[in-house]
Amino acid sequence: MAIARASETVEERCRRQAANAQRTATARASENTEERCRRQAADAQRISNSSNICYESDPLIAIGRMTLECNFCQVLRWKGESPGMCCSNGKIRLHSLQAPPEHLYTLLTADYSDAVHFQDNVRKYNACFQMTSFGSTKEIREAGFMPTFKVQGQVYHRIGSLQPLRNEEPKFLQIYFVGDKDKQIEQRCRNISNTRPSIVSQIQDMLHQHNSYVKSFKYAMEKMSPELKVVIYADKTPSGQHERRYNAPETSEVAIILAGDKQGSGDISLELRSNRMKKIAETHRAYDALQYPLLFWQGEDGYNFELRQTNPTGEITTKKISAMDFYA
């Protein structure tokens, strides 16, 4: 049978599958109640038997534990991984991540009621404070039950204006500029269900104190007018740091410019009040920080690419490139 099916043409395979489907449908239509119950019980037993496989010890699946340690960066890896996969044999060096401040650290590590609730709903609490939303070129919707979320084309993050339009509720970045602290908490809990105001208040205070983008935006709002806009530069060189690294933020990386001033195609420009949503490229250094404020609580830079070239005179030149340019 295997040899016969391997030599089938596409047309022959389609005919065989259609015939099998028709034969199965005819057989099931002629079943009585007792036969149907026996068949369903047999199917359930077969599924139950297959779910009892011990994947941890199955020789075709088990890859062992992460017991090998890199000699350079001390990360753990599996036996089958290449030795230099983690840090290119010591060529790449990253600073250790800083422990998050209170109250975020306690919420992540403690076991009292609010902390357990936060840990069980951490994605919802991140959604409370994210400054950008999810976007895609096209969303695929099919008739009937659709358990899988499908998109077609490009996936990206979106960001709107600093203030909502008239008669619209503030959302995402706009909530940070609702004047009253209690109103911000109320709006966040109204936008995202099953969140506790006490937890939202703690995280909100922490981000207003430590997140560079929140502080920069608040400073910019004091000076904003319809003639001005806020820009997050895509090619800002982190001061005193290597380009390909997650860098600590600087408040000067957010600028206020006149609405007519030129800017780079990859920069993020935010108007005071507008109904236009701006796309953020995945190669922009703020791509992750604006979407995951609980991970990047300082507003750290994302991963940047830089091409370094040496000309015939020995002079080194640098050029920012996107991920597509990099892989090309």
PDB file of N, CA and C in Angstrom, residues 19-105:
ATOM      1  N   ALA A  19     -13.259   8.883  -2.588  1.00  0.00           N
ATOM      2  CA  ALA A  19     -13.942   7.592  -2.474  1.00  0.00           C
ATOM      3  C   ALA A  19     -13.961   7.107  -1.030  1.00  0.00           C
ATOM      4  N   ASN A  20     -12.845   7.273  -0.314  1.00  0.00           N
ATOM      5  CA  ASN A  20     -12.800   6.885   1.096  1.00  0.00           C
ATOM      6  C   ASN A  20     -13.790   7.677   1.935  1.00  0.00           C
ATOM      7  N   ALA A  21     -13.867   8.981   1.685  1.00  0.00           N
ATOM      8  CA  ALA A  21     -14.802   9.827   2.421  1.00  0.00           C
ATOM      9  C   ALA A  21     -16.242   9.417   2.163  1.00  0.00           C
ATOM     10  N   GLN A  22     -16.546   9.102   0.899  1.00  0.00           N
ATOM     11  CA  GLN A  22     -17.906   8.673   0.554  1.00  0.00           C
ATOM     12  C   GLN A  22     -18.244   7.337   1.200  1.00  0.00           C
ATOM     13  N   ARG A  23     -17.278   6.401   1.197  1.00  0.00           N
ATOM     14  CA  ARG A  23     -17.494   5.092   1.791  1.00  0.00           C
ATOM     15  C   ARG A  23     -17.708   5.208   3.315  1.00  0.00           C
ATOM     16  N   THR A  24     -16.917   6.071   3.981  1.00  0.00           N
ATOM     17  CA  THR A  24     -17.073   6.271   5.416  1.00  0.00           C
ATOM     18  C   THR A  24     -18.428   6.897   5.742  1.00  0.00           C
ATOM     19  N   ALA A  25     -18.828   7.890   4.948  1.00  0.00           N
ATOM     20  CA  ALA A  25     -20.119   8.547   5.178  1.00  0.00           C
ATOM     21  C   ALA A  25     -21.272   7.570   5.009  1.00  0.00           C
ATOM     22  N   THR A  26     -21.183   6.701   3.994  1.00  0.00           N
ATOM     23  CA  THR A  26     -22.247   5.708   3.765  1.00  0.00           C
ATOM     24  C   THR A  26     -22.318   4.708   4.910  1.00  0.00           C
ATOM     25  N   ALA A  27     -21.141   4.264   5.381  1.00  0.00           N
ATOM     26  CA  ALA A  27     -21.112   3.291   6.480  1.00  0.00           C
ATOM     27  C   ALA A  27     -21.681   3.885   7.758  1.00  0.00           C
ATOM     28  N   ARG A  28     -21.349   5.138   8.056  1.00  0.00           N
ATOM     29  CA  ARG A  28     -21.840   5.755   9.278  1.00  0.00           C
ATOM     30  C   ARG A  28     -23.331   6.057   9.201  1.00  0.00           C
ATOM     31  N   ALA A  29     -23.823   6.346   7.988  1.00  0.00           N
ATOM     32  CA  ALA A  29     -25.246   6.621   7.842  1.00  0.00           C
ATOM     33  C   ALA A  29     -26.096   5.378   8.087  1.00  0.00           C
ATOM     34  N   SER A  30     -25.512   4.197   7.866  1.00  0.00           N
ATOM     35  CA  SER A  30     -26.260   2.948   8.044  1.00  0.00           C
ATOM     36  C   SER A  30     -26.105   2.355   9.441  1.00  0.00           C
ATOM     37  N   GLU A  31     -25.316   3.010  10.331  1.00  0.00           N
ATOM     38  CA  GLU A  31     -25.126   2.506  11.687  1.00  0.00           C
ATOM     39  C   GLU A  31     -26.412   2.625  12.498  1.00  0.00           C
ATOM     40  N   ASN A  32     -26.646   1.640  13.366  1.00  0.00           N
ATOM     41  CA  ASN A  32     -27.699   1.813  14.353  1.00  0.00           C
ATOM     42  C   ASN A  32     -27.091   2.425  15.614  1.00  0.00           C
ATOM     43  N   THR A  33     -27.911   2.669  16.608  1.00  0.00           N
ATOM     44  CA  THR A  33     -27.445   3.352  17.819  1.00  0.00           C
ATOM     45  C   THR A  33     -26.356   2.568  18.535  1.00  0.00           C
ATOM     46  N   GLU A  34     -26.529   1.245  18.634  1.00  0.00           N
ATOM     47  CA  GLU A  34     -25.559   0.414  19.333  1.00  0.00           C
ATOM     48  C   GLU A  34     -24.215   0.408  18.619  1.00  0.00           C
ATOM     49  N   GLU A  35     -24.226   0.312  17.297  1.00  0.00           N
ATOM     50  CA  GLU A  35     -22.983   0.302  16.527  1.00  0.00           C
ATOM     51  C   GLU A  35     -22.251   1.648  16.637  1.00  0.00           C
ATOM     52  N   ARG A  36     -23.029   2.734  16.628  1.00  0.00           N
ATOM     53  CA  ARG A  36     -22.416   4.058  16.747  1.00  0.00           C
ATOM     54  C   ARG A  36     -21.738   4.223  18.111  1.00  0.00           C
ATOM     55  N   CYS A  37     -22.400   3.730  19.164  1.00  0.00           N
ATOM     56  CA  CYS A  37     -21.825   3.828  20.502  1.00  0.00           C
ATOM     57  C   CYS A  37     -20.536   3.024  20.606  1.00  0.00           C
ATOM     58  N   ARG A  38     -20.521   1.816  19.993  1.00  0.00           N
ATOM     59  CA  ARG A  38     -19.306   0.991  20.030  1.00  0.00           C
ATOM     60  C   ARG A  38     -18.160   1.672  19.298  1.00  0.00           C
ATOM     61  N   ARG A  39     -18.467   2.260  18.133  1.00  0.00           N
ATOM     62  CA  ARG A  39     -17.427   2.938  17.352  1.00  0.00           C
ATOM     63  C   ARG A  39     -16.872   4.133  18.120  1.00  0.00           C
ATOM     64  N   GLN A  40     -17.733   4.936  18.720  1.00  0.00           N
ATOM     65  CA  GLN A  40     -17.278   6.110  19.462  1.00  0.00           C
ATOM     66  C   GLN A  40     -16.467   5.718  20.687  1.00  0.00           C
ATOM     67  N   ALA A  41     -16.862   4.619  21.359  1.00  0.00           N
ATOM     68  CA  ALA A  41     -16.101   4.144  22.517  1.00  0.00           C
ATOM     69  C   ALA A  41     -14.713   3.669  22.094  1.00  0.00           C
ATOM     70  N   ALA A  42     -14.642   2.987  20.939  1.00  0.00           N
ATOM     71  CA  ALA A  42     -13.345   2.528  20.432  1.00  0.00           C
ATOM     72  C   ALA A  42     -12.456   3.709  20.058  1.00  0.00           C
ATOM     73  N   ASP A  43     -13.048   4.735  19.441  1.00  0.00           N
ATOM     74  CA  ASP A  43     -12.279   5.935  19.091  1.00  0.00           C
ATOM     75  C   ASP A  43     -11.746   6.617  20.349  1.00  0.00           C
ATOM     76  N   ALA A  44     -12.595   6.721  21.382  1.00  0.00           N
ATOM     77  CA  ALA A  44     -12.174   7.361  22.633  1.00  0.00           C
ATOM     78  C   ALA A  44     -11.048   6.585  23.294  1.00  0.00           C
ATOM     79  N   GLN A  45     -11.135   5.244  23.241  1.00  0.00           N
ATOM     80  CA  GLN A  45     -10.085   4.419  23.843  1.00  0.00           C
ATOM     81  C   GLN A  45      -8.769   4.582  23.103  1.00  0.00           C
ATOM     82  N   ARG A  46      -8.845   4.673  21.777  1.00  0.00           N
ATOM     83  CA  ARG A  46      -7.630   4.825  20.970  1.00  0.00           C
ATOM     84  C   ARG A  46      -6.956   6.174  21.276  1.00  0.00           C
ATOM     85  N   ILE A  47      -7.756   7.209  21.402  1.00  0.00           N
ATOM     86  CA  ILE A  47      -7.214   8.528  21.728  1.00  0.00           C
ATOM     87  C   ILE A  47      -6.610   8.518  23.126  1.00  0.00           C
ATOM     88  N   SER A  48      -7.289   7.850  24.064  1.00  0.00           N
ATOM     89  CA  SER A  48      -6.778   7.771  25.437  1.00  0.00           C
ATOM     90  C   SER A  48      -5.445   7.051  25.489  1.00  0.00           C
ATOM     91  N   ASN A  49      -5.321   5.970  24.715  1.00  0.00           N
ATOM     92  CA  ASN A  49      -4.063   5.222  24.700  1.00  0.00           C
ATOM     93  C   ASN A  49      -2.921   6.063  24.143  1.00  0.00           C
ATOM     94  N   SER A  50      -3.220   6.845  23.099  1.00  0.00           N
ATOM     95  CA  SER A  50      -2.161   7.661  22.492  1.00  0.00           C
ATOM     96  C   SER A  50      -1.735   8.797  23.408  1.00  0.00           C
ATOM     97  N   SER A  51      -2.652   9.280  24.275  1.00  0.00           N
ATOM     98  CA  SER A  51      -2.310  10.392  25.170  1.00  0.00           C
ATOM     99  C   SER A  51      -1.494   9.938  26.372  1.00  0.00           C
ATOM    100  N   ASN A  52      -1.343   8.611  26.557  1.00  0.00           N
ATOM    101  CA  ASN A  52      -0.568   8.100  27.687  1.00  0.00           C
ATOM    102  C   ASN A  52       0.916   7.934  27.356  1.00  0.00           C
ATOM    103  N   ILE A  53       1.326   8.401  26.195  1.00  0.00           N
ATOM    104  CA  ILE A  53       2.733   8.304  25.820  1.00  0.00           C
ATOM    105  C   ILE A  53       3.573   9.157  26.768  1.00  0.00           C
ATOM    106  N   CYS A  54       4.652   8.606  27.253  1.00  0.00           N
ATOM    107  CA  CYS A  54       5.564   9.358  28.123  1.00  0.00           C
ATOM    108  C   CYS A  54       6.587  10.066  27.238  1.00  0.00           C
ATOM    109  N   TYR A  55       6.318  11.317  26.919  1.00  0.00           N
ATOM    110  CA  TYR A  55       7.191  12.049  26.002  1.00  0.00           C
ATOM    111  C   TYR A  55       8.571  12.301  26.607  1.00  0.00           C
ATOM    112  N   GLU A  56       8.641  12.346  27.922  1.00  0.00           N
ATOM    113  CA  GLU A  56       9.916  12.633  28.576  1.00  0.00           C
ATOM    114  C   GLU A  56      10.946  11.535  28.330  1.00  0.00           C
ATOM    115  N   SER A  57      10.461  10.276  28.161  1.00  0.00           N
ATOM    116  CA  SER A  57      11.395   9.165  27.975  1.00  0.00           C
ATOM    117  C   SER A  57      11.326   8.553  26.587  1.00  0.00           C
ATOM    118  N   ASP A  58      10.435   9.028  25.733  1.00  0.00           N
ATOM    119  CA  ASP A  58      10.326   8.468  24.390  1.00  0.00           C
ATOM    120  C   ASP A  58      11.619   8.744  23.622  1.00  0.00           C
ATOM    121  N   PRO A  59      12.290   7.709  23.088  1.00  0.00           N
ATOM    122  CA  PRO A  59      13.596   7.917  22.434  1.00  0.00           C
ATOM    123  C   PRO A  59      13.524   8.781  21.186  1.00  0.00           C
ATOM    124  N   LEU A  60      12.344   8.875  20.569  1.00  0.00           N
ATOM    125  CA  LEU A  60      12.219   9.694  19.373  1.00  0.00           C
ATOM    126  C   LEU A  60      12.004  11.167  19.699  1.00  0.00           C
ATOM    127  N   ILE A  61      11.649  11.459  20.948  1.00  0.00           N
ATOM    128  CA  ILE A  61      11.290  12.828  21.320  1.00  0.00           C
ATOM    129  C   ILE A  61      12.221  13.405  22.369  1.00  0.00           C
ATOM    130  N   ALA A  62      12.606  12.615  23.354  1.00  0.00           N
ATOM    131  CA  ALA A  62      13.393  13.119  24.488  1.00  0.00           C
ATOM    132  C   ALA A  62      14.749  13.651  24.024  1.00  0.00           C
ATOM    133  N   ILE A  63      15.077  14.862  24.440  1.00  0.00           N
ATOM    134  CA  ILE A  63      16.363  15.461  24.088  1.00  0.00           C
ATOM    135  C   ILE A  63      17.220  15.669  25.332  1.00  0.00           C
ATOM    136  N   GLY A  64      16.754  15.115  26.467  1.00  0.00           N
ATOM    137  CA  GLY A  64      17.519  15.258  27.694  1.00  0.00           C
ATOM    138  C   GLY A  64      17.280  16.583  28.375  1.00  0.00           C
ATOM    139  N   ARG A  65      18.071  16.866  29.381  1.00  0.00           N
ATOM    140  CA  ARG A  65      17.936  18.106  30.142  1.00  0.00           C
ATOM    141  C   ARG A  65      19.057  19.090  29.770  1.00  0.00           C
ATOM    142  N   MET A  66      18.836  20.353  30.123  1.00  0.00           N
ATOM    143  CA  MET A  66      19.849  21.379  29.853  1.00  0.00           C
ATOM    144  C   MET A  66      20.914  21.303  30.940  1.00  0.00           C
ATOM    145  N   THR A  67      21.877  20.452  30.738  1.00  0.00           N
ATOM    146  CA  THR A  67      22.902  20.206  31.763  1.00  0.00           C
ATOM    147  C   THR A  67      24.282  20.728  31.375  1.00  0.00           C
ATOM    148  N   LEU A  68      24.473  21.077  30.091  1.00  0.00           N
ATOM    149  CA  LEU A  68      25.786  21.567  29.664  1.00  0.00           C
ATOM    150  C   LEU A  68      25.853  23.078  29.850  1.00  0.00           C
ATOM    151  N   GLU A  69      26.982  23.560  30.344  1.00  0.00           N
ATOM    152  CA  GLU A  69      27.145  24.986  30.621  1.00  0.00           C
ATOM    153  C   GLU A  69      28.164  25.593  29.675  1.00  0.00           C
ATOM    154  N   CYS A  70      27.825  26.760  29.107  1.00  0.00           N
ATOM    155  CA  CYS A  70      28.748  27.472  28.224  1.00  0.00           C
ATOM    156  C   CYS A  70      29.942  27.969  29.033  1.00  0.00           C
ATOM    157  N   ASN A  71      31.155  27.789  28.495  1.00  0.00           N
ATOM    158  CA  ASN A  71      32.367  28.219  29.193  1.00  0.00           C
ATOM    159  C   ASN A  71      32.517  29.732  29.242  1.00  0.00           C
ATOM    160  N   PHE A  72      31.779  30.446  28.376  1.00  0.00           N
ATOM    161  CA  PHE A  72      31.948  31.895  28.276  1.00  0.00           C
ATOM    162  C   PHE A  72      30.854  32.664  29.011  1.00  0.00           C
ATOM    163  N   CYS A  73      29.577  32.331  28.748  1.00  0.00           N
ATOM    164  CA  CYS A  73      28.481  33.102  29.347  1.00  0.00           C
ATOM    165  C   CYS A  73      27.716  32.327  30.405  1.00  0.00           C
ATOM    166  N   GLN A  74      28.077  31.063  30.636  1.00  0.00           N
ATOM    167  CA  GLN A  74      27.504  30.225  31.700  1.00  0.00           C
ATOM    168  C   GLN A  74      26.016  29.913  31.527  1.00  0.00           C
ATOM    169  N   VAL A  75      25.468  30.077  30.331  1.00  0.00           N
ATOM    170  CA  VAL A  75      24.084  29.659  30.125  1.00  0.00           C
ATOM    171  C   VAL A  75      24.045  28.139  29.971  1.00  0.00           C
ATOM    172  N   LEU A  76      22.892  27.557  30.251  1.00  0.00           N
ATOM    173  CA  LEU A  76      22.721  26.121  30.112  1.00  0.00           C
ATOM    174  C   LEU A  76      22.187  25.807  28.724  1.00  0.00           C
ATOM    175  N   ARG A  77      22.617  24.690  28.161  1.00  0.00           N
ATOM    176  CA  ARG A  77      22.153  24.288  26.835  1.00  0.00           C
ATOM    177  C   ARG A  77      21.978  22.778  26.801  1.00  0.00           C
ATOM    178  N   TRP A  78      21.275  22.309  25.751  1.00  0.00           N
ATOM    179  CA  TRP A  78      21.061  20.887  25.558  1.00  0.00           C
ATOM    180  C   TRP A  78      22.282  20.246  24.891  1.00  0.00           C
ATOM    181  N   LYS A  79      22.345  18.943  24.995  1.00  0.00           N
ATOM    182  CA  LYS A  79      23.487  18.201  24.463  1.00  0.00           C
ATOM    183  C   LYS A  79      23.626  18.395  22.959  1.00  0.00           C
ATOM    184  N   GLY A  80      22.509  18.468  22.251  1.00  0.00           N
ATOM    185  CA  GLY A  80      22.563  18.564  20.799  1.00  0.00           C
ATOM    186  C   GLY A  80      22.794  19.957  20.253  1.00  0.00           C
ATOM    187  N   GLU A  81      22.845  20.981  21.095  1.00  0.00           N
ATOM    188  CA  GLU A  81      23.040  22.352  20.618  1.00  0.00           C
ATOM    189  C   GLU A  81      24.511  22.621  20.321  1.00  0.00           C
ATOM    190  N   SER A  82      24.729  23.492  19.353  1.00  0.00           N
ATOM    191  CA  SER A  82      26.100  23.873  19.001  1.00  0.00           C
ATOM    192  C   SER A  82      26.733  24.653  20.153  1.00  0.00           C
ATOM    193  N   PRO A  83      28.008  24.427  20.454  1.00  0.00           N
ATOM    194  CA  PRO A  83      28.654  25.096  21.601  1.00  0.00           C
ATOM    195  C   PRO A  83      28.609  26.612  21.532  1.00  0.00           C
ATOM    196  N   GLY A  84      28.755  27.204  20.346  1.00  0.00           N
ATOM    197  CA  GLY A  84      28.825  28.660  20.253  1.00  0.00           C
ATOM    198  C   GLY A  84      27.524  29.330  19.909  1.00  0.00           C
ATOM    199  N   MET A  85      26.412  28.598  20.012  1.00  0.00           N
ATOM    200  CA  MET A  85      25.125  29.135  19.586  1.00  0.00           C
ATOM    201  C   MET A  85      24.648  30.290  20.462  1.00  0.00           C
ATOM    202  N   CYS A  86      24.975  30.258  21.752  1.00  0.00           N
ATOM    203  CA  CYS A  86      24.434  31.248  22.686  1.00  0.00           C
ATOM    204  C   CYS A  86      25.136  32.598  22.584  1.00  0.00           C
ATOM    205  N   CYS A  87      26.456  32.621  22.550  1.00  0.00           N
ATOM    206  CA  CYS A  87      27.193  33.891  22.611  1.00  0.00           C
ATOM    207  C   CYS A  87      28.325  33.962  21.592  1.00  0.00           C
ATOM    208  N   SER A  88      28.286  33.069  20.576  1.00  0.00           N
ATOM    209  CA  SER A  88      29.324  33.046  19.555  1.00  0.00           C
ATOM    210  C   SER A  88      30.709  32.912  20.188  1.00  0.00           C
ATOM    211  N   ASN A  89      30.812  31.953  21.122  1.00  0.00           N
ATOM    212  CA  ASN A  89      32.075  31.662  21.813  1.00  0.00           C
ATOM    213  C   ASN A  89      32.675  32.891  22.490  1.00  0.00           C
ATOM    214  N   GLY A  90      31.834  33.632  23.172  1.00  0.00           N
ATOM    215  CA  GLY A  90      32.309  34.774  23.956  1.00  0.00           C
ATOM    216  C   GLY A  90      32.405  36.082  23.205  1.00  0.00           C
ATOM    217  N   LYS A  91      32.070  36.097  21.902  1.00  0.00           N
ATOM    218  CA  LYS A  91      32.176  37.348  21.128  1.00  0.00           C
ATOM    219  C   LYS A  91      31.054  38.324  21.473  1.00  0.00           C
ATOM    220  N   ILE A  92      29.912  37.804  21.918  1.00  0.00           N
ATOM    221  CA  ILE A  92      28.780  38.652  22.286  1.00  0.00           C
ATOM    222  C   ILE A  92      28.656  38.655  23.798  1.00  0.00           C
ATOM    223  N   ARG A  93      28.656  39.825  24.396  1.00  0.00           N
ATOM    224  CA  ARG A  93      28.546  39.950  25.837  1.00  0.00           C
ATOM    225  C   ARG A  93      27.406  40.899  26.177  1.00  0.00           C
ATOM    226  N   LEU A  94      26.484  40.424  26.975  1.00  0.00           N
ATOM    227  CA  LEU A  94      25.337  41.214  27.393  1.00  0.00           C
ATOM    228  C   LEU A  94      25.378  41.419  28.896  1.00  0.00           C
ATOM    229  N   HIS A  95      24.950  42.603  29.322  1.00  0.00           N
ATOM    230  CA  HIS A  95      24.838  42.849  30.751  1.00  0.00           C
ATOM    231  C   HIS A  95      23.703  42.012  31.326  1.00  0.00           C
ATOM    232  N   SER A  96      23.831  41.650  32.583  1.00  0.00           N
ATOM    233  CA  SER A  96      22.755  40.920  33.250  1.00  0.00           C
ATOM    234  C   SER A  96      21.539  41.826  33.382  1.00  0.00           C
ATOM    235  N   LEU A  97      20.351  41.211  33.293  1.00  0.00           N
ATOM    236  CA  LEU A  97      19.125  41.973  33.453  1.00  0.00           C
ATOM    237  C   LEU A  97      19.011  42.484  34.882  1.00  0.00           C
ATOM    238  N   GLN A  98      18.535  43.716  35.014  1.00  0.00           N
ATOM    239  CA  GLN A  98      18.347  44.279  36.344  1.00  0.00           C
ATOM    240  C   GLN A  98      17.074  43.725  36.971  1.00  0.00           C
ATOM    241  N   ALA A  99      17.108  43.498  38.264  1.00  0.00           N
ATOM    242  CA  ALA A  99      15.906  43.067  38.970  1.00  0.00           C
ATOM    243  C   ALA A  99      14.882  44.195  38.926  1.00  0.00           C
ATOM    244  N   PRO A 100      13.619  43.884  38.652  1.00  0.00           N
ATOM    245  CA  PRO A 100      12.607  44.946  38.591  1.00  0.00           C
ATOM    246  C   PRO A 100      12.402  45.587  39.952  1.00  0.00           C
ATOM    247  N   PRO A 101      11.954  46.820  39.981  1.00  0.00           N
ATOM    248  CA  PRO A 101      11.764  47.527  41.257  1.00  0.00           C
ATOM    249  C   PRO A 101      10.482  47.062  41.945  1.00  0.00           C
ATOM    250  N   GLU A 102      10.351  47.488  43.163  1.00  0.00           N
ATOM    251  CA  GLU A 102       9.063  47.311  43.830  1.00  0.00           C
ATOM    252  C   GLU A 102       8.058  48.222  43.132  1.00  0.00           C
ATOM    253  N   HIS A 103       6.820  47.848  42.969  1.00  0.00           N
ATOM    254  CA  HIS A 103       6.175  46.667  43.521  1.00  0.00           C
ATOM    255  C   HIS A 103       6.158  45.509  42.526  1.00  0.00           C
ATOM    256  N   LEU A 104       6.744  45.697  41.381  1.00  0.00           N
ATOM    257  CA  LEU A 104       6.706  44.671  40.346  1.00  0.00           C
ATOM    258  C   LEU A 104       7.433  43.407  40.792  1.00  0.00           C
ATOM    259  N   TYR A 105       8.579  43.559  41.453  1.00  0.00           N
ATOM    260  CA  TYR A 105       9.332  42.386  41.892  1.00  0.00           C
ATOM    261  C   TYR A 105       8.517  41.526  42.869  1.00  0.00           C
TER     262      TYR A 105
END
